[in-house]
Tab-separated table of C-alpha atoms and ligand atoms in Angstrom:
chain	number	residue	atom	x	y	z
A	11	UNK	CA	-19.985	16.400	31.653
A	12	UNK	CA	-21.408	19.698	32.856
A	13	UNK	CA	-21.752	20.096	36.481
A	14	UNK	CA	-25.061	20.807	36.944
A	15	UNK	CA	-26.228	17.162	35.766
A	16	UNK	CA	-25.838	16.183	39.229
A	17	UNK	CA	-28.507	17.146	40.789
A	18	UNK	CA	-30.415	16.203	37.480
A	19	UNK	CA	-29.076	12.665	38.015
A	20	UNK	CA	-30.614	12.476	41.113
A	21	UNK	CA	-33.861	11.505	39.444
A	22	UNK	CA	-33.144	9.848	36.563
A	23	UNK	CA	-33.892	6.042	36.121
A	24	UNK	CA	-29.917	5.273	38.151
A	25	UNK	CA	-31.116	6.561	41.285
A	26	UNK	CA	-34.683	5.046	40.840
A	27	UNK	CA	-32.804	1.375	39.931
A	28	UNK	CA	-31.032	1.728	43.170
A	29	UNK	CA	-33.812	2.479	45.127
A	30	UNK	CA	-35.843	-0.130	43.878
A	31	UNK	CA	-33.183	-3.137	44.494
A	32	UNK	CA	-32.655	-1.275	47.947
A	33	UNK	CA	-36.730	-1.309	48.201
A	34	UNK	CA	-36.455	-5.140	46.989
A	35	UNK	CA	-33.661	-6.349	49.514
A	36	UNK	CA	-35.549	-4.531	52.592
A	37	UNK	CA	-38.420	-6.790	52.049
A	38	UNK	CA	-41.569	-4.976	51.295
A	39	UNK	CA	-41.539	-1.809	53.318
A	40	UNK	CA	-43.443	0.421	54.217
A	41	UNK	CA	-46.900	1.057	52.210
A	42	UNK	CA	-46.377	5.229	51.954
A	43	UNK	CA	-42.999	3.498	50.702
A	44	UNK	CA	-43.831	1.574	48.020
A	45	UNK	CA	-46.401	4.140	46.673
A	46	UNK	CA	-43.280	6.684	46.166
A	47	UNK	CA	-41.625	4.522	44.476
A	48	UNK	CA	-44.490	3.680	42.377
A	49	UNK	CA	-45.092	7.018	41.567
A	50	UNK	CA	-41.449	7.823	40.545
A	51	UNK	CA	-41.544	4.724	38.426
A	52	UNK	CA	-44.533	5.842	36.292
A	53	UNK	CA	-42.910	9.247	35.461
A	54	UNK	CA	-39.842	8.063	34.528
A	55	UNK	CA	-40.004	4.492	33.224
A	56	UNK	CA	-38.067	3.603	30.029
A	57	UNK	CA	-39.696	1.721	27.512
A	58	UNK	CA	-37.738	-0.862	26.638
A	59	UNK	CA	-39.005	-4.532	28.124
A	60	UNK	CA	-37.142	-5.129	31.418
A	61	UNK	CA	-34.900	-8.704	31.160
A	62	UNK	CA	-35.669	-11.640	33.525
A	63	UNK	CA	-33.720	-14.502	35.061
A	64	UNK	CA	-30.353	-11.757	35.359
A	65	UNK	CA	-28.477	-13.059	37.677
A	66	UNK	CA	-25.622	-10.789	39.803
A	67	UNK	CA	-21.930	-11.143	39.099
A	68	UNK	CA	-18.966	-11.381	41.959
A	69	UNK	CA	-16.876	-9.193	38.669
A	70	UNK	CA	-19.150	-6.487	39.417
A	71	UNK	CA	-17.433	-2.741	40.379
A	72	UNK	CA	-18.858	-0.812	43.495
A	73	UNK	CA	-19.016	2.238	42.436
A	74	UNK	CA	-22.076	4.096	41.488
A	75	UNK	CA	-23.156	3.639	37.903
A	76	UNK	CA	-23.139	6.720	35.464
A	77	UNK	CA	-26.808	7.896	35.116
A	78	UNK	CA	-29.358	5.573	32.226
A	79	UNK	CA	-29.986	9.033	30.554
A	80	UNK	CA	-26.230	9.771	30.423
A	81	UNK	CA	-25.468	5.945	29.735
A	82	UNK	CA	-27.805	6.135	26.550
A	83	UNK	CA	-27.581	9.660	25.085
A	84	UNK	CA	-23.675	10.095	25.075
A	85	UNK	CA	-22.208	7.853	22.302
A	86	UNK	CA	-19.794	7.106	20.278
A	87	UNK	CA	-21.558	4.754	16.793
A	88	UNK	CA	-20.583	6.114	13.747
A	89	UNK	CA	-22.940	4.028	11.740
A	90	UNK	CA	-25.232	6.878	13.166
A	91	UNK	CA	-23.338	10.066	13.050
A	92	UNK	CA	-19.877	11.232	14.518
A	93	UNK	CA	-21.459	13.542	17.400
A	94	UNK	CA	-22.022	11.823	21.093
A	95	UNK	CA	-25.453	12.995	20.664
A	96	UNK	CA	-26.211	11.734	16.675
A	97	UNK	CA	-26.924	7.669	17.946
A	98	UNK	CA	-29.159	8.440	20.550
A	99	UNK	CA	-30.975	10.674	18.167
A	100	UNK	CA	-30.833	8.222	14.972
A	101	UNK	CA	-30.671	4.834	16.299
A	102	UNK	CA	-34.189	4.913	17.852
A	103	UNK	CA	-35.751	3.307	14.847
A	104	UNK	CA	-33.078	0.506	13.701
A	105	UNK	CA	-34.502	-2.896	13.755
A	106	UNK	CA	-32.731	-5.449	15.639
A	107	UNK	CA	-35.558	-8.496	14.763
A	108	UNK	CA	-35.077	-10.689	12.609
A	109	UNK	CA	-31.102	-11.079	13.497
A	110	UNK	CA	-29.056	-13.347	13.084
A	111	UNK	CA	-25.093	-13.914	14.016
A	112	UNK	CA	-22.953	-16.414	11.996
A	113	UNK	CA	-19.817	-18.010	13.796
A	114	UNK	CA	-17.352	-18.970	11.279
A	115	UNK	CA	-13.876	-19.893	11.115
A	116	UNK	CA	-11.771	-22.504	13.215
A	117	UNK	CA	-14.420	-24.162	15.001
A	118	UNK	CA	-16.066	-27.441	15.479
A	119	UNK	CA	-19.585	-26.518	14.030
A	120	UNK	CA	-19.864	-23.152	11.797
A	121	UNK	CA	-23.417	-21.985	12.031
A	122	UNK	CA	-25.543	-18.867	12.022
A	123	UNK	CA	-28.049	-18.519	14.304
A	124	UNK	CA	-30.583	-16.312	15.247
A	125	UNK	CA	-30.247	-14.034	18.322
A	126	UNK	CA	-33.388	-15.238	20.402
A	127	UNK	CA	-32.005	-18.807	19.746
A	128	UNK	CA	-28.065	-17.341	20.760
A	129	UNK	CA	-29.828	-15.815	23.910
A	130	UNK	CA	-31.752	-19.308	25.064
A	131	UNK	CA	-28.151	-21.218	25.417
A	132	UNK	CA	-27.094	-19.180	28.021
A	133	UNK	CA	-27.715	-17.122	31.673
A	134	UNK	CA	-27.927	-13.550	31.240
A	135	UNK	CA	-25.214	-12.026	34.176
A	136	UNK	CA	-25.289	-8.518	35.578
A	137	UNK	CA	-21.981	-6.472	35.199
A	138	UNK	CA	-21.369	-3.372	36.574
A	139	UNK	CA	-18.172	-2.274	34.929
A	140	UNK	CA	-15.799	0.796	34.263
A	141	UNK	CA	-15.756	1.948	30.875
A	142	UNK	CA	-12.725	4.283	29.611
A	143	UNK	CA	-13.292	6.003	26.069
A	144	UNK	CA	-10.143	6.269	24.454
A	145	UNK	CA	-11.140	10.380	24.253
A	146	UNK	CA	-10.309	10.348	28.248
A	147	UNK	CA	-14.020	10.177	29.174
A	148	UNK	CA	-15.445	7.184	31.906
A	149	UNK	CA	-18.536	5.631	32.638
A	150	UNK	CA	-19.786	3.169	34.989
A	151	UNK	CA	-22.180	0.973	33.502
A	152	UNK	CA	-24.675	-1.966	34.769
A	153	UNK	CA	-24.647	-4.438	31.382
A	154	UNK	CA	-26.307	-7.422	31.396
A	155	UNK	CA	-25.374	-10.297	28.864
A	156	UNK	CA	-22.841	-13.375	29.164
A	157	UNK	CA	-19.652	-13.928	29.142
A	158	UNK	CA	-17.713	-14.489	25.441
A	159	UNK	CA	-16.212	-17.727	27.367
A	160	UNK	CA	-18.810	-19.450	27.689
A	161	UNK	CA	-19.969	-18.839	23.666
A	162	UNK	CA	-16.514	-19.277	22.343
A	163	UNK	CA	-16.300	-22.897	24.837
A	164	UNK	CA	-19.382	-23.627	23.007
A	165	UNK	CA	-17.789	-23.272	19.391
A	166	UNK	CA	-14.711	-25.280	20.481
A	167	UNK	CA	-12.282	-23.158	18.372
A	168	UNK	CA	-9.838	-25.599	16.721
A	169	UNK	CA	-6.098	-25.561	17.464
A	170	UNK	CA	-5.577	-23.362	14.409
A	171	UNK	CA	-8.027	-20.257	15.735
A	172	UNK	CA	-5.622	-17.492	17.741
A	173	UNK	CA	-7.738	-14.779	17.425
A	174	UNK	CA	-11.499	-14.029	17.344
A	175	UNK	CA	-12.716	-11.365	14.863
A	176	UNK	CA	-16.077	-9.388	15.061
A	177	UNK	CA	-18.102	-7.685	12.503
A	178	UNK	CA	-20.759	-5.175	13.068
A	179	UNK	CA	-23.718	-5.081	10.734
A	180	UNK	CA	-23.493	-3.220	7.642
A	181	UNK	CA	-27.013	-1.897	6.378
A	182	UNK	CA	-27.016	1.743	5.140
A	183	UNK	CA	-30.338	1.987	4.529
A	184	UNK	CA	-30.600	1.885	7.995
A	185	UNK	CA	-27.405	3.339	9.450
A	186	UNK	CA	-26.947	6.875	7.775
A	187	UNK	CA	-23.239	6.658	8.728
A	188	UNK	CA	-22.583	4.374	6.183
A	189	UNK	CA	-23.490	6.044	3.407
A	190	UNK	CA	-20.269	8.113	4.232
A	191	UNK	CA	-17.375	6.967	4.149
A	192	UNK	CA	-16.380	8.001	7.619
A	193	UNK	CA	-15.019	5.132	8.208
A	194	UNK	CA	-14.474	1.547	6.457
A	195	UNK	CA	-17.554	-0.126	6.596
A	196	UNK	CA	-18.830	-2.407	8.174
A	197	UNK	CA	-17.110	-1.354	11.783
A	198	UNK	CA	-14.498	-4.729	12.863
A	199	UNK	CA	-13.349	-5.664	15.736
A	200	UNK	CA	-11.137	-8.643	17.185
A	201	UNK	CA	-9.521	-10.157	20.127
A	202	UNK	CA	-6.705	-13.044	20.896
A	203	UNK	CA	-8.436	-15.678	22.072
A	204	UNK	CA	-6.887	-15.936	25.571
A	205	UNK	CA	-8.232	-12.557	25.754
A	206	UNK	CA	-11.476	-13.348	24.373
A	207	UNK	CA	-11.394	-16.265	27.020
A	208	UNK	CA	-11.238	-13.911	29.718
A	209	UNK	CA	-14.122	-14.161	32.413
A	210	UNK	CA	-14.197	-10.115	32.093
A	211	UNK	CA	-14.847	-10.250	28.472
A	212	UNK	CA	-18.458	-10.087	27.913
A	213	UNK	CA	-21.022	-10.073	25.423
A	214	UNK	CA	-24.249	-7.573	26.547
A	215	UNK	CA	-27.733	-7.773	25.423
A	216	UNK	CA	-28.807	-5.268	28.256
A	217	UNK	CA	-27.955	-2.417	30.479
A	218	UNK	CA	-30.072	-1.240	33.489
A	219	UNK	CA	-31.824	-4.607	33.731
A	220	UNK	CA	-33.602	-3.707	30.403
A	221	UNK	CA	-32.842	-4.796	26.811
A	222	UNK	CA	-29.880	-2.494	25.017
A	223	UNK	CA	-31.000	0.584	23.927
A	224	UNK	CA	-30.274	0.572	20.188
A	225	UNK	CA	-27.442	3.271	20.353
A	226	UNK	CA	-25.809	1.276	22.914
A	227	UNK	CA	-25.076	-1.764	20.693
A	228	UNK	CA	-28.357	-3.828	20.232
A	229	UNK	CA	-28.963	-6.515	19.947
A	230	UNK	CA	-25.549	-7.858	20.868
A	231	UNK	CA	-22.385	-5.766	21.907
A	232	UNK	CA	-18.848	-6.679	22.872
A	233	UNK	CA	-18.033	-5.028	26.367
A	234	UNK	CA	-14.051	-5.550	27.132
A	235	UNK	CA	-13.620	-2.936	30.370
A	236	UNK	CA	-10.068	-3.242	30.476
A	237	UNK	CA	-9.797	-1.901	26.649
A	238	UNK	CA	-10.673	1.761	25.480
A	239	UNK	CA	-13.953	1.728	24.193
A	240	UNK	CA	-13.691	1.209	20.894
A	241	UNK	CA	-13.485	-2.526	21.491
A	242	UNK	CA	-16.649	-2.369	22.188
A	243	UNK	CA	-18.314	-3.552	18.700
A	244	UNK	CA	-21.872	-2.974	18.476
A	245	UNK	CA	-24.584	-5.097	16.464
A	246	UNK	CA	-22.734	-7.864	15.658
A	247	UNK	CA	-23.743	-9.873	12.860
A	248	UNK	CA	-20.621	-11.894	12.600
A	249	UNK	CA	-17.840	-13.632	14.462
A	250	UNK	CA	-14.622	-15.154	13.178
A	251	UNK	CA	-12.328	-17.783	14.568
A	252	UNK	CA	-8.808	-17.483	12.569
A	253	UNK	CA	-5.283	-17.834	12.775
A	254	UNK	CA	-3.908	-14.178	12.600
A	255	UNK	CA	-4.613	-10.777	13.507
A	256	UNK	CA	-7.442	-9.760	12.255
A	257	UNK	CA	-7.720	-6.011	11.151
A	258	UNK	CA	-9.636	-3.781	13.345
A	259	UNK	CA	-11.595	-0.691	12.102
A	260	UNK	CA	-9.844	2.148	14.008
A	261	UNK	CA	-6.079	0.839	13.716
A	262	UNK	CA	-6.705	0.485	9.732
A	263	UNK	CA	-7.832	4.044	10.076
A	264	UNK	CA	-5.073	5.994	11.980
A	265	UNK	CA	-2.076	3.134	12.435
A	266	UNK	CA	-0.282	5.332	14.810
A	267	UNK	CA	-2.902	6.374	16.886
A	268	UNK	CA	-4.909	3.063	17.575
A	269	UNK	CA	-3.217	-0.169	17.941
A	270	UNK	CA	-4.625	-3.900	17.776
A	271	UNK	CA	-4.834	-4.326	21.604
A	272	UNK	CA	-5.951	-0.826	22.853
A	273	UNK	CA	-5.315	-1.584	26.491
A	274	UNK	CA	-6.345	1.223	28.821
A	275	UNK	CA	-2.784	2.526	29.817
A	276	UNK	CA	-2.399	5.956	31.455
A	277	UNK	CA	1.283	5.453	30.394
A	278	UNK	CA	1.522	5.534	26.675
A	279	UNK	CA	-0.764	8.668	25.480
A	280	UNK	CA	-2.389	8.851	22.236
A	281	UNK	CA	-0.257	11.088	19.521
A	282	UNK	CA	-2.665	13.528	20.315
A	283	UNK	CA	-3.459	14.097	23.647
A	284	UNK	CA	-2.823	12.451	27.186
A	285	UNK	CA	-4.356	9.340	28.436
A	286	UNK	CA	-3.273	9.796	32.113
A	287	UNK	CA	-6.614	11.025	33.650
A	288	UNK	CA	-10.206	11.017	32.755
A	289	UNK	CA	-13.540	12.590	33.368
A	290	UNK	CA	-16.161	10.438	34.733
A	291	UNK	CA	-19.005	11.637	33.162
A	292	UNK	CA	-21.092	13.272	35.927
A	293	UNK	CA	-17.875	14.014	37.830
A	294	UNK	CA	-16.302	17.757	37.999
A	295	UNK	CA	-12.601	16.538	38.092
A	296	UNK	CA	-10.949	15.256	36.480
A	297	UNK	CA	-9.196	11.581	37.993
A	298	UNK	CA	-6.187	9.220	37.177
A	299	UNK	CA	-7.125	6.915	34.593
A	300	UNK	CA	-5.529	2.798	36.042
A	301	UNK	CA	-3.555	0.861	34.190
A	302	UNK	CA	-5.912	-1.759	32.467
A	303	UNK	CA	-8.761	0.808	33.392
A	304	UNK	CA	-8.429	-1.106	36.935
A	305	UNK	CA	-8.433	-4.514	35.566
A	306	UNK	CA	-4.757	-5.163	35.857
A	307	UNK	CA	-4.805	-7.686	38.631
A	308	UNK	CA	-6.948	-9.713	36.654
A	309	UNK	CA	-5.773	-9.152	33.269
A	310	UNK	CA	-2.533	-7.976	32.944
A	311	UNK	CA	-0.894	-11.637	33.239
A	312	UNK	CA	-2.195	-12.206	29.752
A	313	UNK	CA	0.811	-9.536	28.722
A	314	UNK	CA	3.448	-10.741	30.609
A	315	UNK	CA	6.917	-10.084	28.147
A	316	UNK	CA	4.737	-7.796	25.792
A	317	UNK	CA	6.290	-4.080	25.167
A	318	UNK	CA	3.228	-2.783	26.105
A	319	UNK	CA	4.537	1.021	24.317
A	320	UNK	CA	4.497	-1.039	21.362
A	321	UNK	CA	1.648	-3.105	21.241
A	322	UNK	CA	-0.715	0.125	22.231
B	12	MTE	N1	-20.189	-0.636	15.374
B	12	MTE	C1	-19.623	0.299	16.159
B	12	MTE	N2	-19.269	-0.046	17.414
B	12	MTE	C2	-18.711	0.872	18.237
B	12	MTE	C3	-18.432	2.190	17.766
B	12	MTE	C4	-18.817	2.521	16.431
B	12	MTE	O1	-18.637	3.650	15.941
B	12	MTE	N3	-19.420	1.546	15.675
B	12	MTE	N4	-17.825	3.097	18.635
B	12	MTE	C5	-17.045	2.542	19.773
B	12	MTE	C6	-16.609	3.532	20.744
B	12	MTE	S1	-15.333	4.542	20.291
B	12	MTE	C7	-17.138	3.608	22.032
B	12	MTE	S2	-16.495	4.686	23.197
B	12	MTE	C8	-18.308	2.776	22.430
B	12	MTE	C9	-19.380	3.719	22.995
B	12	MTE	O2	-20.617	3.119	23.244
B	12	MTE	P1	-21.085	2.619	24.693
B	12	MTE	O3	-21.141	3.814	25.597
B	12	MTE	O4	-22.424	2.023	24.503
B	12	MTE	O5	-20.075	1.624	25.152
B	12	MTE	O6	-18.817	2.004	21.331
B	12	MTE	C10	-17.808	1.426	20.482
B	12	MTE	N5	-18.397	0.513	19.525
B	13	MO	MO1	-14.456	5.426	22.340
């Protein structure tokens, strides 16, 4: 990120979130106080309808969250365009009502159900997490949603299901992307199940206390933060309990460059380039990128006896 967005940061909806829960915990404050904040509020409110009832996680992170306008105009979402900057621009008018996401596979009850329903059956969680891009770029970012445990204990997977696969939605009328063939649409996604079981592993339907910017994933995203980002599968219209490993979009498109369980490891670099360091976006320099993206002691047990080189 160029250096000169720090100062620029300073007034951008992060620094005016922070405030305001500061400005929230203090009580009321003073009057001249709250009038500030007021103010700064008006000029630089987002649109998008703040969520209620969010309550705060013990997973979160402590460090300060990347900047909303960074957050939401620095993207990966092919369905919209290759560039970092083609979602934010192109995404603004996708519709994400009427949805709906069908749960197939091994489970008790298959159903599909529509995403205001999916949203009522459970509490919406804050979680501020790191995010590593797999192109050695970092984020810190405030989702809100719930976690994929508490969905998938509410499918009850049957002993057969091993792995849980995700599929994005696949409407080129809406999603220029797709009338390329950039990649193979629609964009899929999966997880083990253990993994999927994780208490990190979560879905979002929110970031910055608001409802998901479209070029972020809406209505319903899959954040993993110990994973490159790619994980991440946005608009999900689908998820699959099975038996084996399902294909994912970016390891059917470059085998030796993307693997199946894309664990952040500073260790094994792509073919390509290093994946020892990263740029927080905001930050200057460059710093070392953790094992499991700083996860480890909470995830890495789920590895144990894996040849992490070779499942990349
Ligand atoms: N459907 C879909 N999901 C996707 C992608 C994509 O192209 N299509 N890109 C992934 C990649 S590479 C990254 S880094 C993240 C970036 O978005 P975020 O900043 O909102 O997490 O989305 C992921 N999810
Ligand atoms: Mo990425």
């Amino acid at each position: 990120m160029r250096r000169g967005d720090k100062a620029q940061a300073e007034v951008t909806p992060l620094s005016l979130y922070l405030r305001r829960r500061e400005f929230l915990a203090l009580g009321a404050g003073s009057m001249v106080g709250a009038r500030a904040v007021a103010r700064v509020a008006l000029a630089s409110e987002t649109e998008l309808p703040r969520l209620t009832g969010v309550r705060n996680s013990p997973y979160s992170t402590e460090e300060e969250p990347t900047p909303y306008k960074d957050v939401t105009s620095y993207n990966n979402y092919y369905e919209f365009g290759t560039d970092k900057a083609d979602p934010a621009a192109h995404a603004g008018s996708f519709r994400t009502r009427p949805w709906t996401v069908a749960f197939e596979g091994e489970i008790a009850k298959p159903q599909t159900v529509a995403i205001d329903e999916l949203l009522s059956w459970f509490t919406l969680e804050e979680r501020v997490y790191r995010m590593r891009c797999v192109e050695a770029w970092s984020m810190v970012i405030p989702w809100v949603g719930f976690p994929l445990a508490d969905l998938v204990k509410r499918l009850a997977p049957t002993p057969k299901a091993e792995y849980v696969a995700f599929t994005s939605v696949f409407d080129p009328s809406q999603m220029p992307g797709q009338r390329r063939g950039t990649l193979n649409w629609p964009y899929v996604e999966g997880l083990r199940l253990d993994e999927a079981m994780h208490p990190l592993a979560l879905l979002a339907v929110g970031l910055y206390g608001r409802v998901l910017p479209n070029q972020n994933g809406a209505p319903l995203r899959l954040v993993v933060p110990w994973k490159y980002g790619f994980k991440g599968i946005k608009a999900i219209t689908k998820v699959r309990f099975v038996s084996k490993e399902p294909p994912t979009t970016w390891s059917r498109m470059a085998p030796s460059e993307y693997g199946f369980y894309a664990n952040v490891n500073p260790a094994v670099d792509h073919p390509r380039w290093s994946q020892a360091r990263e740029r927080r976006i905001g930050e200057f320099f460059k710093r070392p990128t953790l094992p499991f993206n700083g996860y480890a002691d909470q995830v890495a047990h789920l590895y144990d006896g894996m040849d992490l080189r070779r499942h990349y």
